[in-house]
Amino acid sequence: MKEYTIQSLNCGLTIRDTSQTAYMLNPGVPHNLPVISYYITDGYEKIIVDTGGTPADGKSHMYYAQAEDETLEKQLEKIGVDPKDVHTVIFTHLHWDHCANNHIFPNAKFYAQKEELRYAAAPIELHRKYYDPHILFQTTYEFLDKDSEIMEGINVLFTPGHSPGSQSILVDTRDGIYAIPGDLVTIMEQWEATPKIPNGLHVDLISFSESLNRLSRACDHILPSHDPRTLAEKIYPQEKETLVI
Ligand SMILES: [Zn+2]
């Protein structure tokens, strides 16, 4: 088994009603939600999952605050990664807060589900604000068709429901398989509930529930897309404590 590590990068903050992130849970209660990108490496491969939100210039589709050191460039600089060395970018889906900084990776291939691109090009009116055509169509994509292997130890599971082409990235580590589910699992409360709770924003509740069940059989750990707990550790799996004798 490959042994990748994952670092979650804090790329700013949105505020949403809780019922938008977890279907019918606590309506009227706002929730602070970090926007998170992920850096994955085995020491050789350099992989990004999701590239964060539209710069905080007042044009983003929802409230989005980003401190100076929370741009994806700065977050990568902090951990010593040059975006030019990243050759693989994988999108959980193509909502505006997951794919806005592709331009900083001039040497990368960009992987998205074919179905997600198809829908992003012509969403229903209700969903138009979540897709930004100015961002989306400046990128050339490698199209994935359902479950796919990107490389040894990095797989995607087709998990529609939040959007028609949502996918979860499965990462082999020394502590089992970590899942990066995108907005299939936005906050941990969705995952911990019985039954698991879909996102309040969805295109199909039945396929959403099936995707949650499918993902729970496929992974050992999960890193929700907008949960502060995903930022709690510097690196996943956690580094083993060294015994000082
Ligand atoms: Zn989304």
PDB file of C-alpha atoms and ligand atoms in Angstrom:
ATOM      1  CA  MET A   1       0.000   0.000   0.000  1.00  0.00           C
ATOM      2  CA  LYS A   2       1.228   3.487  -0.854  1.00  0.00           C
ATOM      3  CA  GLU A   3       1.837   5.803   2.078  1.00  0.00           C
ATOM      4  CA  TYR A   4       0.694   9.317   1.292  1.00  0.00           C
ATOM      5  CA  THR A   5       0.249  12.131   3.794  1.00  0.00           C
ATOM      6  CA  ILE A   6      -2.400  14.842   3.597  1.00  0.00           C
ATOM      7  CA  GLN A   7      -2.166  18.456   4.739  1.00  0.00           C
ATOM      8  CA  SER A   8      -5.323  20.556   4.882  1.00  0.00           C
ATOM      9  CA  LEU A   9      -4.828  24.204   3.937  1.00  0.00           C
ATOM     10  CA  ASN A  10      -6.985  26.994   5.359  1.00  0.00           C
ATOM     11  CA  CYS A  11      -8.037  29.162   2.421  1.00  0.00           C
ATOM     12  CA  GLY A  12     -10.548  31.465   4.090  1.00  0.00           C
ATOM     13  CA  LEU A  13     -13.992  31.453   5.640  1.00  0.00           C
ATOM     14  CA  THR A  14     -17.606  31.331   4.522  1.00  0.00           C
ATOM     15  CA  ILE A  15     -20.691  31.612   6.717  1.00  0.00           C
ATOM     16  CA  ARG A  16     -23.732  29.482   5.925  1.00  0.00           C
ATOM     17  CA  ASP A  17     -26.932  28.495   7.591  1.00  0.00           C
ATOM     18  CA  THR A  18     -26.447  25.094   9.242  1.00  0.00           C
ATOM     19  CA  SER A  19     -29.426  23.683   7.336  1.00  0.00           C
ATOM     20  CA  GLN A  20     -27.582  24.428   4.110  1.00  0.00           C
ATOM     21  CA  THR A  21     -24.669  22.236   5.118  1.00  0.00           C
ATOM     22  CA  ALA A  22     -26.712  19.494   6.810  1.00  0.00           C
ATOM     23  CA  TYR A  23     -30.179  18.890   5.414  1.00  0.00           C
ATOM     24  CA  MET A  24     -32.876  20.317   7.716  1.00  0.00           C
ATOM     25  CA  LEU A  25     -30.493  20.503  10.709  1.00  0.00           C
ATOM     26  CA  ASN A  26     -30.764  23.655  12.879  1.00  0.00           C
ATOM     27  CA  PRO A  27     -32.275  26.126  10.390  1.00  0.00           C
ATOM     28  CA  GLY A  28     -31.555  29.747  11.303  1.00  0.00           C
ATOM     29  CA  VAL A  29     -28.267  28.903  13.025  1.00  0.00           C
ATOM     30  CA  PRO A  30     -25.284  30.308  11.088  1.00  0.00           C
ATOM     31  CA  HIS A  31     -22.097  28.292  10.948  1.00  0.00           C
ATOM     32  CA  ASN A  32     -18.503  29.481  10.297  1.00  0.00           C
ATOM     33  CA  LEU A  33     -17.023  27.229   7.637  1.00  0.00           C
ATOM     34  CA  PRO A  34     -13.398  27.218   6.502  1.00  0.00           C
ATOM     35  CA  VAL A  35     -12.668  26.815   2.799  1.00  0.00           C
ATOM     36  CA  ILE A  36     -10.120  24.021   2.556  1.00  0.00           C
ATOM     37  CA  SER A  37      -7.669  22.780  -0.057  1.00  0.00           C
ATOM     38  CA  TYR A  38      -5.615  19.628   0.418  1.00  0.00           C
ATOM     39  CA  TYR A  39      -1.978  18.863  -0.358  1.00  0.00           C
ATOM     40  CA  ILE A  40      -1.099  15.197  -0.721  1.00  0.00           C
ATOM     41  CA  THR A  41       2.371  13.731  -1.138  1.00  0.00           C
ATOM     42  CA  ASP A  42       4.344  10.539  -0.778  1.00  0.00           C
ATOM     43  CA  GLY A  43       7.570  12.534  -0.931  1.00  0.00           C
ATOM     44  CA  TYR A  44       7.598  12.304  -4.721  1.00  0.00           C
ATOM     45  CA  GLU A  45       4.131  13.013  -6.126  1.00  0.00           C
ATOM     46  CA  LYS A  46       2.658  16.436  -5.348  1.00  0.00           C
ATOM     47  CA  ILE A  47      -1.114  16.492  -5.558  1.00  0.00           C
ATOM     48  CA  ILE A  48      -3.729  19.128  -4.776  1.00  0.00           C
ATOM     49  CA  VAL A  49      -7.393  18.406  -4.115  1.00  0.00           C
ATOM     50  CA  ASP A  50      -9.602  21.469  -4.724  1.00  0.00           C
ATOM     51  CA  THR A  51      -8.124  24.922  -5.285  1.00  0.00           C
ATOM     52  CA  GLY A  52     -10.261  27.098  -2.996  1.00  0.00           C
ATOM     53  CA  GLY A  53     -12.545  30.048  -3.582  1.00  0.00           C
ATOM     54  CA  THR A  54     -12.802  33.120  -5.720  1.00  0.00           C
ATOM     55  CA  PRO A  55     -10.533  35.857  -4.362  1.00  0.00           C
ATOM     56  CA  ALA A  56     -12.276  38.012  -1.762  1.00  0.00           C
ATOM     57  CA  ASP A  57     -12.825  40.985  -4.063  1.00  0.00           C
ATOM     58  CA  GLY A  58     -16.543  41.430  -3.391  1.00  0.00           C
ATOM     59  CA  LYS A  59     -17.521  39.410  -6.444  1.00  0.00           C
ATOM     60  CA  SER A  60     -17.762  36.005  -4.799  1.00  0.00           C
ATOM     61  CA  HIS A  61     -21.161  34.386  -4.697  1.00  0.00           C
ATOM     62  CA  MET A  62     -21.498  34.198  -0.949  1.00  0.00           C
ATOM     63  CA  TYR A  63     -19.815  35.820   2.001  1.00  0.00           C
ATOM     64  CA  TYR A  64     -16.155  34.855   1.730  1.00  0.00           C
ATOM     65  CA  ALA A  65     -13.395  36.304   3.868  1.00  0.00           C
ATOM     66  CA  GLN A  66      -9.768  35.557   3.211  1.00  0.00           C
ATOM     67  CA  ALA A  67      -6.843  36.889   5.246  1.00  0.00           C
ATOM     68  CA  GLU A  68      -3.652  37.757   3.383  1.00  0.00           C
ATOM     69  CA  ASP A  69      -1.944  34.544   4.402  1.00  0.00           C
ATOM     70  CA  GLU A  70      -4.937  32.399   3.456  1.00  0.00           C
ATOM     71  CA  THR A  71      -4.489  32.464  -0.308  1.00  0.00           C
ATOM     72  CA  LEU A  72      -3.598  29.044  -1.675  1.00  0.00           C
ATOM     73  CA  GLU A  73      -0.195  30.368  -2.800  1.00  0.00           C
ATOM     74  CA  LYS A  74       0.614  31.548   0.731  1.00  0.00           C
ATOM     75  CA  GLN A  75      -0.655  28.358   2.305  1.00  0.00           C
ATOM     76  CA  LEU A  76       1.576  26.300  -0.007  1.00  0.00           C
ATOM     77  CA  GLU A  77       4.524  28.616   0.596  1.00  0.00           C
ATOM     78  CA  LYS A  78       4.130  28.018   4.340  1.00  0.00           C
ATOM     79  CA  ILE A  79       4.641  24.277   3.856  1.00  0.00           C
ATOM     80  CA  GLY A  80       7.439  24.743   1.308  1.00  0.00           C
ATOM     81  CA  VAL A  81       5.555  23.717  -1.834  1.00  0.00           C
ATOM     82  CA  ASP A  82       6.103  25.483  -5.167  1.00  0.00           C
ATOM     83  CA  PRO A  83       2.861  25.329  -7.218  1.00  0.00           C
ATOM     84  CA  LYS A  84       4.980  24.784 -10.342  1.00  0.00           C
ATOM     85  CA  ASP A  85       5.951  21.369  -8.947  1.00  0.00           C
ATOM     86  CA  VAL A  86       2.334  20.230  -8.646  1.00  0.00           C
ATOM     87  CA  HIS A  87       1.441  17.959 -11.553  1.00  0.00           C
ATOM     88  CA  THR A  88      -1.948  16.684 -10.397  1.00  0.00           C
ATOM     89  CA  VAL A  89      -5.032  18.629  -9.283  1.00  0.00           C
ATOM     90  CA  ILE A  90      -8.238  16.724  -8.531  1.00  0.00           C
ATOM     91  CA  PHE A  91     -11.611  18.401  -7.968  1.00  0.00           C
ATOM     92  CA  THR A  92     -14.227  16.966  -5.633  1.00  0.00           C
ATOM     93  CA  HIS A  93     -16.698  19.059  -7.659  1.00  0.00           C
ATOM     94  CA  LEU A  94     -16.737  22.411  -9.432  1.00  0.00           C
ATOM     95  CA  HIS A  95     -18.606  24.802  -7.142  1.00  0.00           C
ATOM     96  CA  TRP A  96     -16.948  28.229  -6.946  1.00  0.00           C
ATOM     97  CA  ASP A  97     -15.275  27.599  -3.586  1.00  0.00           C
ATOM     98  CA  HIS A  98     -13.477  24.449  -4.787  1.00  0.00           C
ATOM     99  CA  CYS A  99     -11.873  25.367  -8.110  1.00  0.00           C
ATOM    100  CA  ALA A 100     -11.022  29.076  -8.262  1.00  0.00           C
ATOM    101  CA  ASN A 101      -7.205  29.044  -8.229  1.00  0.00           C
ATOM    102  CA  ASN A 102      -6.269  26.648 -10.972  1.00  0.00           C
ATOM    103  CA  HIS A 103      -4.139  29.304 -12.667  1.00  0.00           C
ATOM    104  CA  ILE A 104      -1.407  29.008 -10.034  1.00  0.00           C
ATOM    105  CA  PHE A 105      -0.604  25.463 -11.238  1.00  0.00           C
ATOM    106  CA  PRO A 106       0.887  25.920 -14.740  1.00  0.00           C
ATOM    107  CA  ASN A 107       2.192  22.349 -14.980  1.00  0.00           C
ATOM    108  CA  ALA A 108      -0.773  20.420 -13.616  1.00  0.00           C
ATOM    109  CA  LYS A 109      -3.375  18.133 -15.123  1.00  0.00           C
ATOM    110  CA  PHE A 110      -6.849  18.878 -13.758  1.00  0.00           C
ATOM    111  CA  TYR A 111      -9.148  15.938 -13.070  1.00  0.00           C
ATOM    112  CA  ALA A 112     -12.931  16.278 -12.814  1.00  0.00           C
ATOM    113  CA  GLN A 113     -15.903  14.039 -13.496  1.00  0.00           C
ATOM    114  CA  LYS A 114     -17.285  14.368 -17.005  1.00  0.00           C
ATOM    115  CA  GLU A 115     -20.786  14.586 -15.529  1.00  0.00           C
ATOM    116  CA  GLU A 116     -19.789  17.553 -13.326  1.00  0.00           C
ATOM    117  CA  LEU A 117     -18.519  19.552 -16.313  1.00  0.00           C
ATOM    118  CA  ARG A 118     -21.636  18.716 -18.286  1.00  0.00           C
ATOM    119  CA  TYR A 119     -23.865  20.033 -15.473  1.00  0.00           C
ATOM    120  CA  ALA A 120     -21.653  23.058 -14.735  1.00  0.00           C
ATOM    121  CA  ALA A 121     -22.140  24.190 -18.324  1.00  0.00           C
ATOM    122  CA  ALA A 122     -25.939  24.302 -17.960  1.00  0.00           C
ATOM    123  CA  PRO A 123     -27.145  24.070 -14.349  1.00  0.00           C
ATOM    124  CA  ILE A 124     -30.742  24.750 -13.350  1.00  0.00           C
ATOM    125  CA  GLU A 125     -31.286  28.391 -12.450  1.00  0.00           C
ATOM    126  CA  LEU A 126     -31.307  27.638  -8.709  1.00  0.00           C
ATOM    127  CA  HIS A 127     -27.740  26.312  -8.938  1.00  0.00           C
ATOM    128  CA  ARG A 128     -26.249  28.898 -11.290  1.00  0.00           C
ATOM    129  CA  LYS A 129     -24.700  30.939  -8.489  1.00  0.00           C
ATOM    130  CA  TYR A 130     -22.591  27.968  -7.404  1.00  0.00           C
ATOM    131  CA  TYR A 131     -20.824  27.656 -10.755  1.00  0.00           C
ATOM    132  CA  ASP A 132     -18.684  30.503 -12.038  1.00  0.00           C
ATOM    133  CA  PRO A 133     -18.285  30.190 -15.826  1.00  0.00           C
ATOM    134  CA  HIS A 134     -15.390  32.673 -15.801  1.00  0.00           C
ATOM    135  CA  ILE A 135     -13.408  30.352 -13.578  1.00  0.00           C
ATOM    136  CA  LEU A 136     -14.646  27.027 -14.887  1.00  0.00           C
ATOM    137  CA  PHE A 137     -13.906  27.325 -18.540  1.00  0.00           C
ATOM    138  CA  GLN A 138     -10.384  28.759 -18.238  1.00  0.00           C
ATOM    139  CA  THR A 139      -9.198  25.277 -17.329  1.00  0.00           C
ATOM    140  CA  THR A 140      -8.539  22.274 -19.553  1.00  0.00           C
ATOM    141  CA  TYR A 141      -9.762  19.131 -17.833  1.00  0.00           C
ATOM    142  CA  GLU A 142      -8.945  15.464 -17.871  1.00  0.00           C
ATOM    143  CA  PHE A 143     -12.376  13.883 -17.774  1.00  0.00           C
ATOM    144  CA  LEU A 144     -13.111  11.030 -15.407  1.00  0.00           C
ATOM    145  CA  ASP A 145     -16.003   8.664 -15.987  1.00  0.00           C
ATOM    146  CA  LYS A 146     -17.243   7.354 -12.593  1.00  0.00           C
ATOM    147  CA  ASP A 147     -14.828   5.414 -10.309  1.00  0.00           C
ATOM    148  CA  SER A 148     -11.249   5.883 -11.461  1.00  0.00           C
ATOM    149  CA  GLU A 149      -7.637   5.379 -10.447  1.00  0.00           C
ATOM    150  CA  ILE A 150      -5.570   8.557 -10.827  1.00  0.00           C
ATOM    151  CA  MET A 151      -2.328   6.839  -9.810  1.00  0.00           C
ATOM    152  CA  GLU A 152      -1.295   4.079  -7.445  1.00  0.00           C
ATOM    153  CA  GLY A 153      -2.862   4.843  -4.061  1.00  0.00           C
ATOM    154  CA  ILE A 154      -4.983   7.765  -5.287  1.00  0.00           C
ATOM    155  CA  ASN A 155      -8.469   6.762  -6.409  1.00  0.00           C
ATOM    156  CA  VAL A 156     -11.769   8.545  -6.887  1.00  0.00           C
ATOM    157  CA  LEU A 157     -15.162   7.188  -5.982  1.00  0.00           C
ATOM    158  CA  PHE A 158     -18.096   8.592  -7.923  1.00  0.00           C
ATOM    159  CA  THR A 159     -20.366   9.968  -5.184  1.00  0.00           C
ATOM    160  CA  PRO A 160     -23.106  12.124  -6.758  1.00  0.00           C
ATOM    161  CA  GLY A 161     -25.846  13.843  -4.803  1.00  0.00           C
ATOM    162  CA  HIS A 162     -24.507  17.246  -3.774  1.00  0.00           C
ATOM    163  CA  SER A 163     -23.868  17.861  -7.453  1.00  0.00           C
ATOM    164  CA  PRO A 164     -24.314  15.471 -10.388  1.00  0.00           C
ATOM    165  CA  GLY A 165     -20.585  14.815 -10.763  1.00  0.00           C
ATOM    166  CA  SER A 166     -19.310  14.946  -7.189  1.00  0.00           C
ATOM    167  CA  GLN A 167     -16.508  12.544  -6.394  1.00  0.00           C
ATOM    168  CA  SER A 168     -14.602  11.552  -3.260  1.00  0.00           C
ATOM    169  CA  ILE A 169     -10.842  11.167  -3.345  1.00  0.00           C
ATOM    170  CA  LEU A 170      -9.498   8.064  -1.599  1.00  0.00           C
ATOM    171  CA  VAL A 171      -5.917   8.308  -0.371  1.00  0.00           C
ATOM    172  CA  ASP A 172      -3.827   5.339   0.770  1.00  0.00           C
ATOM    173  CA  THR A 173      -1.865   6.101   3.937  1.00  0.00           C
ATOM    174  CA  ARG A 174       0.005   4.072   6.539  1.00  0.00           C
ATOM    175  CA  ASP A 175      -3.141   4.347   8.664  1.00  0.00           C
ATOM    176  CA  GLY A 176      -5.628   3.081   6.084  1.00  0.00           C
ATOM    177  CA  ILE A 177      -7.696   4.977   3.536  1.00  0.00           C
ATOM    178  CA  TYR A 178      -8.525   8.654   4.052  1.00  0.00           C
ATOM    179  CA  ALA A 179     -11.462  10.109   2.131  1.00  0.00           C
ATOM    180  CA  ILE A 180     -11.683  13.687   0.894  1.00  0.00           C
ATOM    181  CA  PRO A 181     -15.405  13.820   0.129  1.00  0.00           C
ATOM    182  CA  GLY A 182     -15.965  17.400  -0.999  1.00  0.00           C
ATOM    183  CA  ASP A 183     -19.402  18.665  -0.039  1.00  0.00           C
ATOM    184  CA  LEU A 184     -20.796  15.142   0.174  1.00  0.00           C
ATOM    185  CA  VAL A 185     -19.633  15.597   3.780  1.00  0.00           C
ATOM    186  CA  THR A 186     -19.308  19.285   4.603  1.00  0.00           C
ATOM    187  CA  ILE A 187     -19.339  19.007   8.388  1.00  0.00           C
ATOM    188  CA  MET A 188     -18.644  16.029  10.630  1.00  0.00           C
ATOM    189  CA  GLU A 189     -22.184  16.119  12.101  1.00  0.00           C
ATOM    190  CA  GLN A 190     -23.483  14.789   8.772  1.00  0.00           C
ATOM    191  CA  TRP A 191     -21.154  11.801   8.919  1.00  0.00           C
ATOM    192  CA  GLU A 192     -21.610  11.002  12.620  1.00  0.00           C
ATOM    193  CA  ALA A 193     -25.425  10.970  12.482  1.00  0.00           C
ATOM    194  CA  THR A 194     -27.460   7.803  12.024  1.00  0.00           C
ATOM    195  CA  PRO A 195     -28.535   7.714   9.288  1.00  0.00           C
ATOM    196  CA  LYS A 196     -25.897   9.969   7.756  1.00  0.00           C
ATOM    197  CA  ILE A 197     -27.290  13.395   6.749  1.00  0.00           C
ATOM    198  CA  PRO A 198     -27.011  14.757   3.199  1.00  0.00           C
ATOM    199  CA  ASN A 199     -25.924  18.321   2.510  1.00  0.00           C
ATOM    200  CA  GLY A 200     -28.802  20.834   2.427  1.00  0.00           C
ATOM    201  CA  LEU A 201     -27.675  21.717  -1.091  1.00  0.00           C
ATOM    202  CA  HIS A 202     -28.277  18.699  -3.299  1.00  0.00           C
ATOM    203  CA  VAL A 203     -29.511  17.567  -6.676  1.00  0.00           C
ATOM    204  CA  ASP A 204     -30.715  14.076  -5.698  1.00  0.00           C
ATOM    205  CA  LEU A 205     -31.333  12.960  -2.112  1.00  0.00           C
ATOM    206  CA  ILE A 206     -31.580   9.269  -2.981  1.00  0.00           C
ATOM    207  CA  SER A 207     -28.266   9.103  -4.797  1.00  0.00           C
ATOM    208  CA  PHE A 208     -26.791  11.322  -2.049  1.00  0.00           C
ATOM    209  CA  SER A 209     -27.738   8.769   0.613  1.00  0.00           C
ATOM    210  CA  GLU A 210     -26.387   5.925  -1.510  1.00  0.00           C
ATOM    211  CA  SER A 211     -23.125   7.841  -1.999  1.00  0.00           C
ATOM    212  CA  LEU A 212     -22.761   8.343   1.770  1.00  0.00           C
ATOM    213  CA  ASN A 213     -23.277   4.623   2.392  1.00  0.00           C
ATOM    214  CA  ARG A 214     -20.911   3.671  -0.407  1.00  0.00           C
ATOM    215  CA  LEU A 215     -18.195   6.001   0.883  1.00  0.00           C
ATOM    216  CA  SER A 216     -18.542   4.702   4.444  1.00  0.00           C
ATOM    217  CA  ARG A 217     -17.700   1.209   3.150  1.00  0.00           C
ATOM    218  CA  ALA A 218     -14.708   2.507   1.170  1.00  0.00           C
ATOM    219  CA  CYS A 219     -12.724   4.513   3.737  1.00  0.00           C
ATOM    220  CA  ASP A 220     -11.311   4.382   7.245  1.00  0.00           C
ATOM    221  CA  HIS A 221     -11.135   8.162   7.925  1.00  0.00           C
ATOM    222  CA  ILE A 222     -12.831  11.238   6.540  1.00  0.00           C
ATOM    223  CA  LEU A 223     -11.830  14.904   6.169  1.00  0.00           C
ATOM    224  CA  PRO A 224     -15.057  16.959   5.726  1.00  0.00           C
ATOM    225  CA  SER A 225     -14.810  19.839   3.276  1.00  0.00           C
ATOM    226  CA  HIS A 226     -15.753  22.775   5.516  1.00  0.00           C
ATOM    227  CA  ASP A 227     -15.346  21.522   9.081  1.00  0.00           C
ATOM    228  CA  PRO A 228     -12.869  23.317  11.392  1.00  0.00           C
ATOM    229  CA  ARG A 229     -11.965  19.853  12.691  1.00  0.00           C
ATOM    230  CA  THR A 230     -10.368  19.073   9.327  1.00  0.00           C
ATOM    231  CA  LEU A 231      -7.826  21.810  10.128  1.00  0.00           C
ATOM    232  CA  ALA A 232      -7.167  20.494  13.637  1.00  0.00           C
ATOM    233  CA  GLU A 233      -4.093  18.460  12.697  1.00  0.00           C
ATOM    234  CA  LYS A 234      -1.146  19.714  10.647  1.00  0.00           C
ATOM    235  CA  ILE A 235      -0.819  16.394   8.855  1.00  0.00           C
ATOM    236  CA  TYR A 236      -2.853  13.230   8.323  1.00  0.00           C
ATOM    237  CA  PRO A 237      -2.184  10.547   9.403  1.00  0.00           C
ATOM    238  CA  GLN A 238      -0.902  12.203  12.557  1.00  0.00           C
ATOM    239  CA  GLU A 239       2.829  11.890  13.005  1.00  0.00           C
ATOM    240  CA  LYS A 240       3.749   9.242  15.558  1.00  0.00           C
ATOM    241  CA  GLU A 241       5.210  10.698  18.717  1.00  0.00           C
ATOM    242  CA  THR A 242       8.928  10.082  18.952  1.00  0.00           C
ATOM    243  CA  LEU A 243      10.069   8.645  22.223  1.00  0.00           C
ATOM    244  CA  VAL A 244      12.952  10.591  23.686  1.00  0.00           C
ATOM    245  CA  ILE A 245      15.037   8.350  25.878  1.00  0.00           C
TER     246      ILE A 245
HETATM  247 ZN    ZN B   1     -20.373  22.449  -3.220  1.00  0.00          ZN
END
